[in-house]
Amino acid sequence: MAAAEEHTADEHTTDEQTAEEEPVKQRKNGLYPGVSDELAENMRTGWADTERTDLSPVPQAGRTAARRAALSERFPGERLVVPAGNLKVRSNDTDYPFRASVEYAWLTGNQTEDGVLVMEPKAGGGHDAALYLLPRSDRDNGEFWLGGQGELWVGRRNSLTESERLYGLPCKDVRKVAEELREATGPVRVVRGHDAAVEAALTDKVTRERDDELRTYLSEARLVKDDFEVGELQKAVDSTVRGFEDVVKVLDRAEATSERYIEGTFFLRARVEGNDVGYGSICASGPHATTLHWVRNDGPVRSGDLLLLDAGVETHTYYTADVTRTLPVDGRFSDLQRKIYDAVYEAQEAGIAAVKPGAKYLDFHEAAQRVLATRLVEWGLLEGPVEKVLELGLQRRWTLHGTGHMLGMDVHDCAAARREAYAEGTLEPGMCLTVEPGLYFQPDDLTVPEEYRGIGVRIEDDLLVTEDGNRNLSAALPRTSGDVEEWMARLKS
Ligand code: GLY
Ligand code: MN
Ligand code: MN
């Protein structure tokens, strides 16, 4: 991208050169060198007032207030600091696309870089929450067109008053937050890992142990989704279904190019309908399907092979789907591919049946593993009995991973929850999780017959635990081998 003339020239001029060439102007107007007083004055004025007074709160504003109230109750009398995080440099002067920390976005509904939520304890109990954000650029000092974060470069920001309307929180200038935190007294906790400057301001006031308790609370509080969140997850899944259909329609183009064509096709859907993909799409064709997190996506797509596509659209509110289908590139499973696929389907069915309120979290994993172990014994790849195989975990050479995980604003959501609240916990209505068994025969696995080698199958759906069982949010995508073939034939014709 080309910068404005003066700006570019200035960036490439050393201080020494500048001092020689334009010492007077630099001193006189206090702006960047190369800006005449006349131009500086000209740029100060002639701009319309664009303040918006017609803004309504973001749709999740009521939920974020309730979440903050629960947080306040859990940590009475303590100052709580939740940063959004900062831009991260990709290279030189370009940054990665920004994504706010989940904790911050979940508590505020805001997604702005450098933002900080501070919950300040009140004398009589409860907290006053405030959102610290960068205000609109100052026109008087020229920062709006000369500074790196100037709105002329990065786009108009909401004013602090506009943000107050949108997020239902008092908003303050974030440039003061570090100083305020440094001067604050009393107990304080911060969500670590997002904003080094905020942490530095608190360094002698916080401990790792107490900060971890805050992080754990914010992970566990997200285990049960409210109906707004479930609606967002359904939107993410619906877009993902359309993304999978897009991919099937262009499989011939992928065959002519590479797995990248599939990645790009799905990404287009994610960016047009949502915020992004929720994680790097796994577009794994042929033997790549046996690599669990194959995201290089630079291999060939060949007729006769299977394509394992694991991808999810993330909504504008950051909720992501996480769906996998394993598809025969030419639209028909071979006999062996079908045999393996059907076993994984059967395992998934057993897993899905175990997802209900009151069940132990691990029940669905164990149900799916039992099916897969049974088939592996039946095929002669493992020596029975099945109970012994399960006891020793021998099926894991080919099942490799856990059968699912919580899903939400992170693809592997609620990861800081304690074991007793998650892996060793009990399913409750409102929890959302994936069920995703798989079988993977590595291309170099000498313990299986040659024809198995290089075949990988996973089927992954997104489930909501309901009052009486579960709802498959991704049921719009076919799952049985026959339905997959029919669906592909329909889309390709
Ligand atoms: N896409 C990563 C997973 O399925 O967990
Ligand atoms: Mn997945
Ligand atoms: Mn998953």
Coordinates of C-alpha atoms and ligand atoms in Angstrom, one line a residue:
M1 CA 0.0 0.0 0.0
A2 CA 1.3 3.4 -0.9
A3 CA 1.5 6.0 1.8
A4 CA 0.8 9.7 1.4
E5 CA 3.7 11.5 -0.1
E6 CA 5.0 13.4 2.8
H7 CA 4.5 10.6 5.2
T8 CA 6.5 8.1 3.1
A9 CA 9.3 10.6 2.6
D10 CA 9.5 11.3 6.3
E11 CA 9.6 7.7 7.3
H12 CA 12.6 7.2 5.1
T13 CA 14.5 10.3 6.2
T14 CA 16.9 10.0 9.0
D15 CA 16.8 12.4 11.9
E16 CA 20.1 13.9 10.9
Q17 CA 19.0 14.6 7.3
T18 CA 15.8 16.1 8.6
A19 CA 17.5 18.3 11.1
E20 CA 19.7 19.7 8.4
E21 CA 16.9 20.2 5.9
E22 CA 14.0 21.5 8.0
P23 CA 15.1 22.4 11.5
V24 CA 12.8 25.4 11.8
K25 CA 9.6 23.8 10.8
Q26 CA 10.3 20.8 13.0
R27 CA 10.6 23.1 16.0
K28 CA 7.9 25.5 15.1
N29 CA 4.8 23.4 14.7
G30 CA 5.9 20.4 16.8
L31 CA 4.7 18.1 14.0
Y32 CA 6.5 15.7 11.9
P33 CA 9.3 17.1 9.8
G34 CA 8.4 18.1 6.3
V35 CA 5.0 19.5 7.3
S36 CA 4.7 23.2 6.7
D37 CA 2.8 25.4 9.1
E38 CA 0.4 26.1 6.3
L39 CA -0.3 22.5 5.7
A40 CA -0.6 21.7 9.4
E41 CA -3.1 24.5 9.8
N42 CA -5.0 23.4 6.7
M43 CA -5.3 19.9 8.0
R44 CA -6.7 21.0 11.4
T45 CA -9.9 22.4 10.0
G46 CA -12.7 21.8 7.6
W47 CA -13.9 18.4 8.9
A48 CA -17.5 17.6 9.6
D49 CA -18.7 16.5 13.1
T50 CA -19.6 12.8 12.5
E51 CA -20.5 11.9 16.1
R52 CA -23.3 9.4 16.1
T53 CA -26.1 9.7 18.6
D54 CA -28.4 7.0 17.1
L55 CA -26.4 4.0 18.2
S56 CA -28.1 1.1 20.0
P57 CA -26.3 -1.3 22.3
V58 CA -24.6 -4.4 20.8
P59 CA -27.0 -7.4 20.9
Q60 CA -25.0 -9.1 23.6
A61 CA -24.8 -6.0 25.9
G62 CA -27.3 -7.5 28.4
R63 CA -25.4 -10.7 28.6
T64 CA -22.0 -9.1 29.1
A65 CA -23.5 -7.0 32.0
A66 CA -24.8 -10.3 33.7
R67 CA -21.4 -11.9 33.2
R68 CA -19.6 -8.9 34.8
A69 CA -22.1 -9.0 37.7
A70 CA -21.3 -12.7 38.3
L71 CA -17.5 -12.0 38.1
S72 CA -18.0 -9.1 40.6
E73 CA -19.7 -11.5 43.0
R74 CA -16.9 -14.1 42.7
F75 CA -14.1 -11.6 43.5
P76 CA -15.5 -9.0 46.0
G77 CA -13.2 -6.1 47.0
E78 CA -10.6 -6.8 44.3
R79 CA -9.7 -4.8 41.2
L80 CA -9.9 -7.0 38.1
V81 CA -8.1 -6.2 34.9
V82 CA -9.0 -7.9 31.6
P83 CA -7.0 -6.7 28.6
A84 CA -8.0 -7.2 24.9
G85 CA -4.4 -7.5 23.8
N86 CA -2.3 -5.7 21.3
L87 CA -1.5 -6.0 17.6
K88 CA 1.2 -8.5 16.8
V89 CA 3.9 -7.7 14.2
R90 CA 3.8 -10.1 11.2
S91 CA 6.9 -8.6 9.7
N92 CA 8.5 -5.1 9.6
D93 CA 5.5 -2.7 9.7
T94 CA 2.7 -5.1 9.0
D95 CA 0.6 -6.8 11.7
Y96 CA -1.5 -9.9 11.9
P97 CA -5.2 -9.3 11.8
F98 CA -6.3 -8.5 15.4
R99 CA -8.5 -10.7 17.5
A100 CA -9.3 -9.6 21.0
S101 CA -8.8 -11.9 23.9
V102 CA -11.7 -14.2 24.5
E103 CA -12.0 -13.1 28.1
Y104 CA -12.3 -9.4 27.2
A105 CA -14.7 -9.9 24.3
W106 CA -16.9 -12.2 26.4
L107 CA -17.1 -9.6 29.2
T108 CA -17.6 -6.5 27.1
G109 CA -18.8 -7.3 23.6
N110 CA -15.9 -5.1 22.4
Q111 CA -13.1 -6.3 20.1
T112 CA -10.7 -3.3 19.9
E113 CA -7.0 -3.7 20.1
D114 CA -5.4 -2.3 23.3
G115 CA -8.7 -2.1 25.1
V116 CA -8.8 -2.9 28.8
L117 CA -11.7 -3.7 31.1
V118 CA -11.1 -2.6 34.6
M119 CA -13.6 -3.6 37.4
E120 CA -12.9 -1.4 40.3
P121 CA -14.3 -2.5 43.7
K122 CA -16.8 -0.2 45.3
A123 CA -16.7 0.7 49.0
G124 CA -20.2 -0.7 49.7
G125 CA -19.6 -3.9 47.6
G126 CA -19.8 -4.7 43.9
H127 CA -17.7 -3.1 41.2
D128 CA -17.6 -0.2 38.9
A129 CA -16.6 -1.4 35.5
A130 CA -14.9 0.8 32.9
L131 CA -13.7 0.2 29.4
Y132 CA -10.4 1.9 28.5
L133 CA -10.2 2.6 24.8
L134 CA -8.3 4.8 22.4
P135 CA -10.4 7.8 21.7
R136 CA -10.9 9.4 18.3
S137 CA -7.8 11.0 16.8
D138 CA -6.9 14.5 17.7
R139 CA -7.2 16.8 14.7
D140 CA -5.3 19.7 16.5
N141 CA -2.0 17.9 17.0
G142 CA -2.1 16.2 13.6
E143 CA -2.1 12.7 15.0
F144 CA -5.1 11.7 12.9
W145 CA -3.1 11.9 9.7
L146 CA 0.5 11.7 10.8
G147 CA 0.5 9.2 13.7
G148 CA 0.6 5.4 13.0
Q149 CA -2.7 4.9 14.8
G150 CA -4.3 7.9 13.2
E151 CA -7.8 7.4 11.9
L152 CA -6.9 8.5 8.4
W153 CA -4.6 5.5 8.2
V154 CA -6.5 2.8 10.1
G155 CA -10.1 4.0 9.9
R156 CA -12.5 5.9 12.0
R157 CA -12.9 4.7 15.6
N158 CA -15.9 5.1 17.8
S159 CA -15.7 8.0 20.1
L160 CA -15.7 7.2 23.8
T161 CA -19.3 8.4 24.0
E162 CA -20.3 6.2 21.1
S163 CA -18.6 3.2 22.7
E164 CA -20.5 3.9 26.0
R165 CA -23.8 3.6 24.0
L166 CA -22.6 0.4 22.2
Y167 CA -21.2 -1.5 25.2
G168 CA -23.2 0.0 28.1
L169 CA -20.1 0.8 30.0
P170 CA -18.3 4.1 31.0
C171 CA -15.4 4.5 28.6
K172 CA -12.1 6.2 29.4
D173 CA -8.9 7.0 27.5
V174 CA -6.7 3.9 27.4
R175 CA -3.6 6.1 27.4
K176 CA -4.1 6.7 31.1
V177 CA -4.8 3.1 32.2
A178 CA -1.2 2.0 33.0
E179 CA -0.6 5.1 35.2
E180 CA -3.9 4.6 37.0
L181 CA -3.2 0.9 37.6
R182 CA 0.3 1.7 38.9
E183 CA -1.2 4.1 41.4
A184 CA -4.0 1.9 42.4
T185 CA -4.0 0.4 45.9
G186 CA -5.7 -2.8 47.2
P187 CA -5.8 -6.4 45.8
V188 CA -5.7 -6.8 42.1
R189 CA -5.8 -9.6 39.5
V190 CA -5.1 -9.5 35.8
V191 CA -5.7 -11.9 32.9
R192 CA -2.2 -12.5 31.8
G193 CA -0.7 -13.1 28.4
H194 CA -2.5 -10.4 26.4
D195 CA -1.0 -7.0 27.2
A196 CA 2.6 -6.7 28.4
A197 CA 2.3 -3.0 29.3
V198 CA -0.7 -3.5 31.5
E199 CA 1.1 -6.4 33.2
A200 CA 4.2 -4.3 33.7
A201 CA 2.1 -1.6 35.5
L202 CA 0.9 -4.3 37.9
T203 CA 4.0 -6.3 38.3
D204 CA 4.5 -5.7 42.0
K205 CA 0.8 -6.1 42.9
V206 CA -0.2 -9.4 41.4
T207 CA 0.8 -13.1 41.8
R208 CA 0.6 -15.9 39.2
E209 CA -1.5 -18.0 41.5
R210 CA -4.2 -15.4 42.0
D211 CA -4.2 -14.4 38.4
D212 CA -4.7 -18.1 37.4
E213 CA -7.8 -18.2 39.6
L214 CA -9.3 -15.4 37.6
R215 CA -8.4 -17.1 34.3
T216 CA -9.9 -20.4 35.5
Y217 CA -13.1 -18.7 36.6
L218 CA -13.5 -17.0 33.2
S219 CA -13.0 -20.4 31.5
E220 CA -15.4 -22.2 33.7
A221 CA -18.0 -19.5 33.5
R222 CA -18.1 -20.1 29.7
L223 CA -18.8 -23.8 30.0
V224 CA -22.6 -23.3 29.8
K225 CA -23.7 -21.1 26.9
D226 CA -26.6 -18.8 27.0
D227 CA -29.2 -18.7 24.2
F228 CA -27.4 -15.8 22.4
E229 CA -24.2 -17.8 22.3
V230 CA -26.1 -20.9 21.0
G231 CA -27.6 -18.7 18.3
E232 CA -24.2 -17.5 17.3
L233 CA -22.8 -21.0 17.3
Q234 CA -25.7 -22.1 15.0
K235 CA -24.9 -19.2 12.7
A236 CA -21.2 -20.3 12.6
V237 CA -22.3 -23.8 11.8
D238 CA -24.7 -22.7 9.1
S239 CA -22.0 -20.7 7.3
T240 CA -19.7 -23.7 7.7
V241 CA -22.2 -25.9 6.0
R242 CA -22.3 -23.5 3.1
G243 CA -18.5 -23.5 3.0
F244 CA -18.4 -27.3 2.8
E245 CA -20.9 -27.2 -0.1
D246 CA -18.7 -24.6 -1.8
V247 CA -15.8 -27.0 -1.5
V248 CA -17.6 -29.9 -3.0
K249 CA -18.6 -27.8 -6.0
V250 CA -15.0 -26.9 -6.8
L251 CA -13.3 -30.3 -6.2
D252 CA -12.4 -30.5 -9.9
R253 CA -10.5 -27.2 -9.6
A254 CA -8.8 -28.5 -6.5
E255 CA -7.7 -31.6 -8.5
A256 CA -6.2 -29.3 -11.1
T257 CA -4.4 -27.3 -8.5
S258 CA -3.9 -28.3 -4.8
E259 CA -5.4 -28.5 -1.3
R260 CA -4.9 -24.7 -1.3
Y261 CA -7.9 -24.3 -3.6
I262 CA -10.0 -25.9 -0.9
E263 CA -8.6 -23.7 1.8
G264 CA -9.1 -20.6 -0.3
T265 CA -12.7 -21.6 -1.2
F266 CA -13.7 -22.2 2.4
F267 CA -11.9 -19.0 3.5
L268 CA -13.9 -17.0 1.1
R269 CA -17.1 -18.1 2.7
A270 CA -15.7 -17.4 6.2
R271 CA -14.7 -13.9 5.4
V272 CA -17.8 -13.0 3.5
E273 CA -20.3 -14.3 6.1
G274 CA -18.2 -14.2 9.3
N275 CA -15.1 -12.7 10.9
D276 CA -12.6 -15.4 9.8
V277 CA -12.0 -19.1 10.1
G278 CA -12.0 -20.1 13.7
Y279 CA -8.7 -22.1 13.2
G280 CA -6.5 -23.0 10.4
S281 CA -8.5 -25.1 8.0
I282 CA -7.3 -28.7 7.7
C283 CA -7.6 -29.6 4.0
A284 CA -6.0 -33.0 4.0
S285 CA -6.1 -35.1 0.9
G286 CA -4.9 -38.7 0.6
P287 CA -2.3 -39.6 3.2
H288 CA -2.3 -36.1 4.6
A289 CA -5.6 -37.0 6.3
T290 CA -3.6 -39.1 8.7
T291 CA -1.8 -35.9 10.0
L292 CA -4.2 -34.6 12.7
H293 CA -3.4 -30.9 12.2
W294 CA -2.5 -30.8 8.5
V295 CA -2.7 -27.0 7.8
R296 CA 0.1 -26.7 5.2
N297 CA -2.5 -27.6 2.6
D298 CA 0.0 -27.7 -0.2
G299 CA -0.6 -31.2 -1.5
P300 CA -2.3 -32.7 -4.5
V301 CA -6.0 -33.6 -4.5
R302 CA -6.4 -36.9 -6.4
S303 CA -9.4 -38.8 -7.6
G304 CA -9.6 -42.1 -5.7
D305 CA -8.3 -40.6 -2.5
L306 CA -10.3 -39.3 0.5
L307 CA -10.3 -35.6 1.4
L308 CA -10.5 -34.9 5.1
L309 CA -11.9 -31.3 5.5
D310 CA -11.9 -29.9 9.1
A311 CA -12.9 -26.3 9.0
G312 CA -15.1 -23.8 10.8
V313 CA -16.4 -20.3 10.2
E314 CA -16.1 -17.9 13.1
T315 CA -18.9 -15.3 13.4
H316 CA -18.4 -11.6 13.9
T317 CA -19.0 -12.2 17.6
Y318 CA -16.1 -14.8 17.6
Y319 CA -18.1 -18.0 18.0
T320 CA -16.7 -20.8 15.8
A321 CA -17.9 -24.0 14.3
D322 CA -15.6 -27.0 14.2
V323 CA -16.8 -29.5 11.6
T324 CA -15.1 -32.4 9.8
R325 CA -16.3 -34.4 6.8
T326 CA -14.2 -37.0 5.0
L327 CA -15.2 -37.1 1.4
P328 CA -14.2 -39.3 -1.5
V329 CA -12.7 -36.9 -4.0
D330 CA -14.4 -38.7 -7.0
G331 CA -17.7 -38.9 -5.1
R332 CA -17.7 -42.7 -4.4
F333 CA -16.0 -44.5 -1.5
S334 CA -14.0 -47.6 -2.3
D335 CA -14.9 -50.8 -0.4
L336 CA -12.1 -50.3 2.1
Q337 CA -12.6 -46.6 2.5
R338 CA -16.3 -47.3 3.1
K339 CA -15.5 -50.0 5.7
I340 CA -13.3 -47.6 7.7
Y341 CA -15.7 -44.7 7.2
D342 CA -18.7 -46.7 8.4
A343 CA -16.8 -47.8 11.5
V344 CA -16.0 -44.1 12.4
Y345 CA -19.7 -43.2 11.7
E346 CA -20.8 -46.0 14.0
A347 CA -18.4 -44.7 16.7
Q348 CA -19.7 -41.2 16.3
E349 CA -23.3 -42.4 16.6
A350 CA -22.4 -44.1 19.9
G351 CA -20.6 -41.0 21.1
I352 CA -23.5 -38.7 20.2
A353 CA -26.0 -41.0 22.0
A354 CA -23.9 -40.6 25.2
V355 CA -24.2 -36.8 25.1
K356 CA -27.0 -35.9 27.5
P357 CA -27.4 -33.9 30.8
G358 CA -26.1 -35.8 33.8
A359 CA -23.7 -38.0 31.8
K360 CA -20.1 -37.9 32.7
Y361 CA -18.1 -35.7 30.2
L362 CA -15.9 -38.7 29.2
D363 CA -18.8 -41.0 28.5
F364 CA -19.0 -40.1 24.8
H365 CA -15.3 -40.6 24.3
E366 CA -15.5 -44.0 25.9
A367 CA -18.5 -45.0 23.9
A368 CA -16.8 -44.1 20.6
Q369 CA -13.5 -45.8 21.6
R370 CA -15.3 -49.0 22.4
V371 CA -16.8 -49.1 18.9
L372 CA -13.5 -48.4 17.2
A373 CA -11.6 -51.0 19.3
T374 CA -14.3 -53.6 18.5
R375 CA -13.9 -53.0 14.7
L376 CA -10.1 -53.0 14.9
V377 CA -10.2 -56.4 16.6
E378 CA -12.7 -57.6 14.1
W379 CA -10.5 -56.6 11.2
G380 CA -7.6 -58.5 12.8
L381 CA -5.5 -55.4 13.4
L382 CA -5.6 -56.0 17.2
E383 CA -5.8 -59.1 19.2
G384 CA -8.9 -59.3 21.5
P385 CA -10.6 -59.4 23.8
V386 CA -11.9 -55.8 23.3
E387 CA -11.9 -55.2 27.1
K388 CA -8.2 -55.9 27.2
V389 CA -7.5 -53.6 24.2
L390 CA -9.5 -50.8 25.9
E391 CA -7.8 -51.4 29.2
L392 CA -4.3 -51.1 27.6
G393 CA -5.5 -48.4 25.2
L394 CA -4.0 -50.2 22.2
Q395 CA -6.6 -48.8 19.8
R396 CA -5.0 -45.4 20.3
R397 CA -2.3 -46.2 17.7
W398 CA -5.1 -45.5 15.2
T399 CA -7.6 -43.4 17.1
L400 CA -5.0 -40.9 18.3
H401 CA -7.0 -38.1 19.9
G402 CA -9.8 -37.4 22.4
T403 CA -13.2 -37.7 20.9
G404 CA -14.2 -34.1 21.4
H405 CA -14.0 -30.8 23.3
M406 CA -16.0 -27.8 24.4
L407 CA -16.7 -25.3 21.6
G408 CA -17.4 -21.6 21.8
M409 CA -15.3 -18.5 21.3
D410 CA -12.3 -20.7 21.2
V411 CA -12.3 -23.8 19.1
H412 CA -11.0 -25.7 22.1
D413 CA -13.1 -23.7 24.5
C414 CA -12.8 -23.3 28.3
A415 CA -9.3 -24.7 28.2
A416 CA -8.3 -23.2 31.6
A417 CA -11.2 -24.9 33.4
R418 CA -10.2 -27.3 36.2
R419 CA -10.4 -31.0 35.5
E420 CA -13.3 -31.5 37.9
A421 CA -15.3 -28.9 36.0
Y422 CA -14.5 -30.2 32.5
A423 CA -12.9 -33.5 31.7
E424 CA -14.0 -35.1 35.0
G425 CA -17.2 -33.1 35.1
T426 CA -20.8 -33.7 34.2
L427 CA -22.6 -32.5 31.1
E428 CA -25.3 -29.8 31.6
P429 CA -27.9 -28.3 29.3
G430 CA -26.3 -25.4 27.4
M431 CA -22.9 -27.0 27.0
C432 CA -21.6 -27.2 23.4
L433 CA -19.1 -29.7 22.4
T434 CA -17.8 -31.6 19.4
V435 CA -18.0 -35.4 18.8
E436 CA -15.2 -36.3 16.4
P437 CA -13.9 -39.9 16.4
G438 CA -11.4 -40.9 13.8
L439 CA -9.2 -43.7 12.5
Y440 CA -5.8 -42.9 11.0
F441 CA -3.5 -45.4 9.3
Q442 CA -0.2 -43.7 8.8
P443 CA 1.5 -44.2 5.3
D444 CA 4.5 -45.8 7.0
D445 CA 2.6 -48.0 9.5
L446 CA 4.0 -51.5 8.9
T447 CA 1.6 -53.1 11.4
V448 CA -1.4 -52.8 9.1
P449 CA -2.0 -54.3 5.6
E450 CA -0.7 -52.1 2.9
E451 CA -4.1 -51.1 1.5
Y452 CA -5.0 -49.4 4.8
R453 CA -1.9 -47.2 4.8
G454 CA -2.5 -43.6 4.1
I455 CA -6.2 -43.7 4.9
G456 CA -7.5 -41.2 7.5
V457 CA -11.2 -40.7 8.4
R458 CA -12.7 -38.3 10.9
I459 CA -16.3 -37.2 11.3
E460 CA -16.9 -34.2 13.5
D461 CA -20.2 -32.5 14.5
D462 CA -21.1 -29.7 16.9
L463 CA -23.6 -30.7 19.7
L464 CA -25.6 -28.7 22.1
V465 CA -26.6 -30.5 25.3
T466 CA -30.3 -30.0 25.8
E467 CA -32.7 -30.7 28.7
D468 CA -33.4 -34.2 27.4
G469 CA -30.4 -35.2 25.3
N470 CA -28.6 -33.2 22.6
R471 CA -29.1 -31.3 19.4
N472 CA -26.7 -31.7 16.5
L473 CA -26.1 -28.1 15.3
S474 CA -24.3 -29.5 12.2
A475 CA -27.0 -32.0 11.2
A476 CA -27.5 -30.2 7.9
L477 CA -24.3 -31.9 6.6
P478 CA -24.8 -35.6 5.7
R479 CA -22.9 -38.2 7.8
T480 CA -23.5 -41.7 6.5
S481 CA -21.4 -42.9 3.6
G482 CA -24.4 -43.2 1.4
D483 CA -25.8 -39.8 2.3
V484 CA -22.4 -38.2 1.7
E485 CA -22.2 -39.8 -1.8
E486 CA -25.7 -38.6 -2.7
W487 CA -25.0 -35.1 -1.4
M488 CA -21.8 -34.8 -3.4
A489 CA -23.6 -36.1 -6.6
R490 CA -26.3 -33.5 -6.1
L491 CA -23.8 -30.6 -5.6
K492 CA -21.5 -31.6 -8.5
S493 CA -24.3 -32.0 -11.0
Ligands
GLY1 N1 -10.1 -28.6 14.3 C1 -9.4 -29.0 15.5 C2 -10.3 -30.0 16.2 O1 -11.1 -30.7 15.6 O2 -10.2 -30.1 17.4
MN2 MN -12.0 -30.0 13.9
MN3 MN -12.6 -30.4 17.1

